[in-house]
Short mmCIF file of C-alpha atoms in Angstrom, two decimals:
data_model
loop_
_atom_site.label_atom_id
_atom_site.label_comp_id
_atom_site.label_asym_id
_atom_site.label_seq_id
_atom_site.Cartn_x
_atom_site.Cartn_y
_atom_site.Cartn_z
CA MET A 268 14.67 42.82 -42.03
CA VAL A 269 13.79 45.70 -40.79
CA LYS A 270 11.27 45.83 -37.65
CA GLY A 271 8.62 47.99 -39.46
CA ASN A 272 8.63 45.67 -42.66
CA SER A 273 5.04 45.06 -43.58
CA LYS A 274 6.74 41.78 -45.73
CA THR A 275 7.03 39.09 -43.47
CA SER A 276 6.00 35.58 -42.82
CA ALA A 277 3.95 36.51 -39.34
CA SER A 278 -0.15 36.88 -39.45
CA SER A 279 -1.29 40.14 -37.99
CA ALA A 280 -2.28 38.03 -34.64
CA THR A 281 1.25 36.63 -34.08
CA ARG A 282 2.33 40.68 -34.79
CA LYS A 283 -0.04 42.25 -32.26
CA LYS A 284 1.32 39.20 -29.74
CA HIS A 285 5.11 40.04 -29.74
CA SER A 286 4.17 43.26 -28.91
CA LYS A 287 2.34 43.06 -26.29
CA LYS A 288 5.36 40.68 -24.41
CA HIS A 289 7.78 43.34 -25.48
CA ALA A 290 5.74 46.72 -24.11
CA PRO A 291 5.96 47.51 -21.05
CA PRO A 292 3.73 46.14 -18.06
CA GLU A 293 0.59 48.52 -17.51
CA GLU A 294 -0.47 49.37 -14.43
CA SER A 295 -4.46 47.89 -13.54
CA VAL A 296 -5.95 48.60 -10.60
CA GLN A 297 -7.94 45.25 -9.42
CA ASP A 298 -10.58 44.61 -6.67
CA ASN A 299 -8.44 41.92 -4.26
CA ASN A 300 -12.09 40.70 -3.44
CA ARG A 301 -12.96 39.82 -6.62
CA LYS A 302 -10.40 36.97 -7.65
CA GLY A 303 -10.68 36.43 -11.07
CA SER A 304 -13.07 39.24 -12.66
CA LEU A 305 -14.10 39.61 -16.40
CA LYS A 306 -12.22 42.31 -18.15
CA GLY A 307 -13.80 42.59 -21.52
CA GLY A 308 -15.85 39.18 -21.25
CA LYS A 309 -12.49 37.10 -20.34
CA LYS A 310 -11.80 35.65 -16.89
CA ILE A 311 -8.01 36.89 -15.56
CA LYS A 312 -6.20 34.43 -14.40
CA GLU A 313 -3.77 34.96 -11.25
CA THR A 314 -0.59 33.18 -11.15
CA ARG A 315 -0.24 30.63 -8.38
CA VAL A 316 2.07 30.52 -6.28
CA LYS A 317 4.37 27.16 -6.29
CA MET A 318 4.76 25.69 -3.24
CA TYR A 319 6.80 22.53 -2.07
CA ILE A 320 5.41 20.01 -1.00
CA PRO A 321 7.38 17.09 0.28
CA PRO A 322 6.98 13.36 -0.30
CA VAL A 323 4.53 11.07 1.50
CA LYS A 324 7.03 9.34 4.54
CA PRO A 325 6.71 5.44 3.69
CA ALA A 326 4.99 3.19 6.70
CA PRO A 327 7.79 1.84 9.37
CA VAL A 328 8.70 -1.87 8.11
CA GLN A 329 6.55 -4.21 10.23
CA PRO A 330 8.67 -6.64 12.41
CA ASP A 331 8.50 -10.43 11.53
CA PRO A 332 6.10 -12.31 14.37
CA LEU A 333 8.87 -14.86 14.71
CA GLU A 334 11.19 -12.91 15.39
CA ALA A 335 9.51 -10.72 17.22
CA THR A 336 8.42 -12.73 19.81
CA GLY A 337 11.53 -15.10 19.73
CA LEU A 338 9.63 -18.23 18.51
CA LEU A 339 12.58 -18.34 15.48
CA HIS A 340 14.59 -20.11 18.01
CA THR A 341 12.17 -22.76 19.85
CA LEU A 342 10.22 -23.42 16.64
CA PRO A 343 10.57 -26.79 14.68
CA ALA A 344 12.30 -25.85 11.40
CA ASP A 345 9.64 -27.62 9.14
CA LEU A 346 6.73 -25.43 11.09
CA LEU A 347 9.05 -22.58 10.53
CA VAL A 348 8.67 -23.17 6.87
CA VAL A 349 5.08 -23.37 6.69
CA LEU A 350 4.52 -19.99 8.90
CA ARG A 351 6.63 -17.72 6.54
CA ASN A 352 5.02 -19.38 3.68
CA LEU A 353 1.99 -17.51 5.06
CA SER A 354 3.89 -14.34 5.07
CA LYS A 355 4.50 -14.54 1.31
CA LYS A 356 1.94 -12.51 -1.14
CA ALA A 357 0.60 -15.15 -3.58
CA GLN A 358 -2.35 -16.60 -2.67
CA VAL A 359 -1.60 -19.97 -4.32
CA THR A 360 1.50 -20.58 -1.64
CA LYS A 361 -1.34 -19.26 1.70
CA VAL A 362 -3.77 -21.83 0.84
CA ARG A 363 -1.05 -24.53 0.25
CA ALA A 364 0.75 -23.54 3.76
CA LEU A 365 -2.84 -23.67 5.38
CA GLU A 366 -3.13 -27.06 3.80
CA GLU A 367 0.29 -28.33 4.97
CA LEU A 368 -0.74 -26.58 8.73
CA GLN A 369 -3.74 -28.23 8.72
CA ALA A 370 -2.77 -31.87 7.31
CA GLY A 371 0.95 -32.15 9.16
CA TRP A 372 0.08 -30.45 12.57
CA VAL A 373 -3.38 -29.78 13.53
CA GLU A 374 -4.48 -33.52 12.38
CA LYS A 375 -1.53 -34.51 14.31
CA CYS A 376 -2.49 -32.78 17.48
CA VAL A 377 -6.32 -33.74 17.11
CA GLN A 378 -5.50 -37.61 16.71
CA GLY A 379 -3.39 -37.32 19.80
CA ARG A 380 -0.08 -39.02 18.01
CA ASP A 381 2.39 -36.39 19.13
CA GLU A 382 2.14 -34.92 23.30
CA GLY A 383 4.35 -32.32 22.67
CA LEU A 384 2.83 -30.77 19.33
CA GLU A 385 -0.31 -29.85 21.39
CA TYR A 386 2.37 -27.06 23.24
CA THR A 387 3.91 -26.24 19.74
CA LEU A 388 0.98 -25.14 18.23
CA VAL A 389 -0.01 -23.14 20.95
CA GLU A 390 3.32 -21.24 21.39
CA MET A 391 2.64 -20.79 17.12
CA LEU A 392 -0.62 -19.16 17.70
CA PRO A 393 0.10 -15.33 18.21
CA VAL A 394 2.25 -15.88 14.77
CA TRP A 395 -0.50 -17.56 12.96
CA VAL A 396 -2.99 -15.27 14.25
CA SER A 397 -0.86 -12.03 13.44
CA TYR A 398 -0.36 -13.95 9.45
CA SER A 399 -3.92 -14.69 9.35
CA ARG A 400 -4.84 -10.76 8.14
CA GLY A 401 -3.09 -11.09 5.25
CA VAL A 402 -5.43 -14.25 4.31
CA LEU A 403 -8.67 -12.78 2.80
CA LYS A 404 -9.01 -14.80 -0.47
CA VAL A 405 -8.42 -17.97 1.78
CA ARG A 406 -10.98 -17.31 4.58
CA TRP A 407 -12.36 -21.07 4.11
CA LEU A 408 -9.21 -22.85 4.79
CA ASN A 409 -8.42 -20.37 7.41
CA GLY A 410 -12.07 -21.04 8.71
CA ILE A 411 -11.25 -24.73 9.40
CA PHE A 412 -7.79 -24.74 10.67
CA SER A 413 -9.26 -22.11 13.40
CA PHE A 414 -12.53 -24.35 13.70
CA THR A 415 -10.10 -27.37 14.11
CA ILE A 416 -7.16 -26.23 16.26
CA CYS A 417 -9.25 -24.09 19.00
CA PRO A 418 -11.27 -26.36 20.85
CA HIS A 419 -8.50 -28.86 21.12
CA CYS A 420 -5.18 -26.80 22.33
CA PHE A 421 -6.96 -25.05 25.05
#
């Protein structure tokens, strides 16, 4: 088809758009002070310069307090299992770990069944404090444990 043929399927608006697209650019003077000035009742959009935004760096991994303090090798294995469960994400696991810590360790210390248990629980306190920050939904059990252990171990 010839370019000037009037029998095309394109509408007059489409032909006008394509002719503007392929026409040489007109030079227009625009005030630098006026951004987005009006031209014929329409706002002129300014082109944005794309810039690279680097991704956010992940937070550094917090070391496990059991390994950082060296208590991993000094505390009993059963107590380590309970403390590891306190560091888990699931609230049910944290509740069970706090109940086990209360019933299995603190109650024995309060009743005076084992003399060395008091020293073990005192050594465990920094680890428990670091894990207790994440135990927000089980504050009640955490409070009972704190109330039970604090008067008897110090």
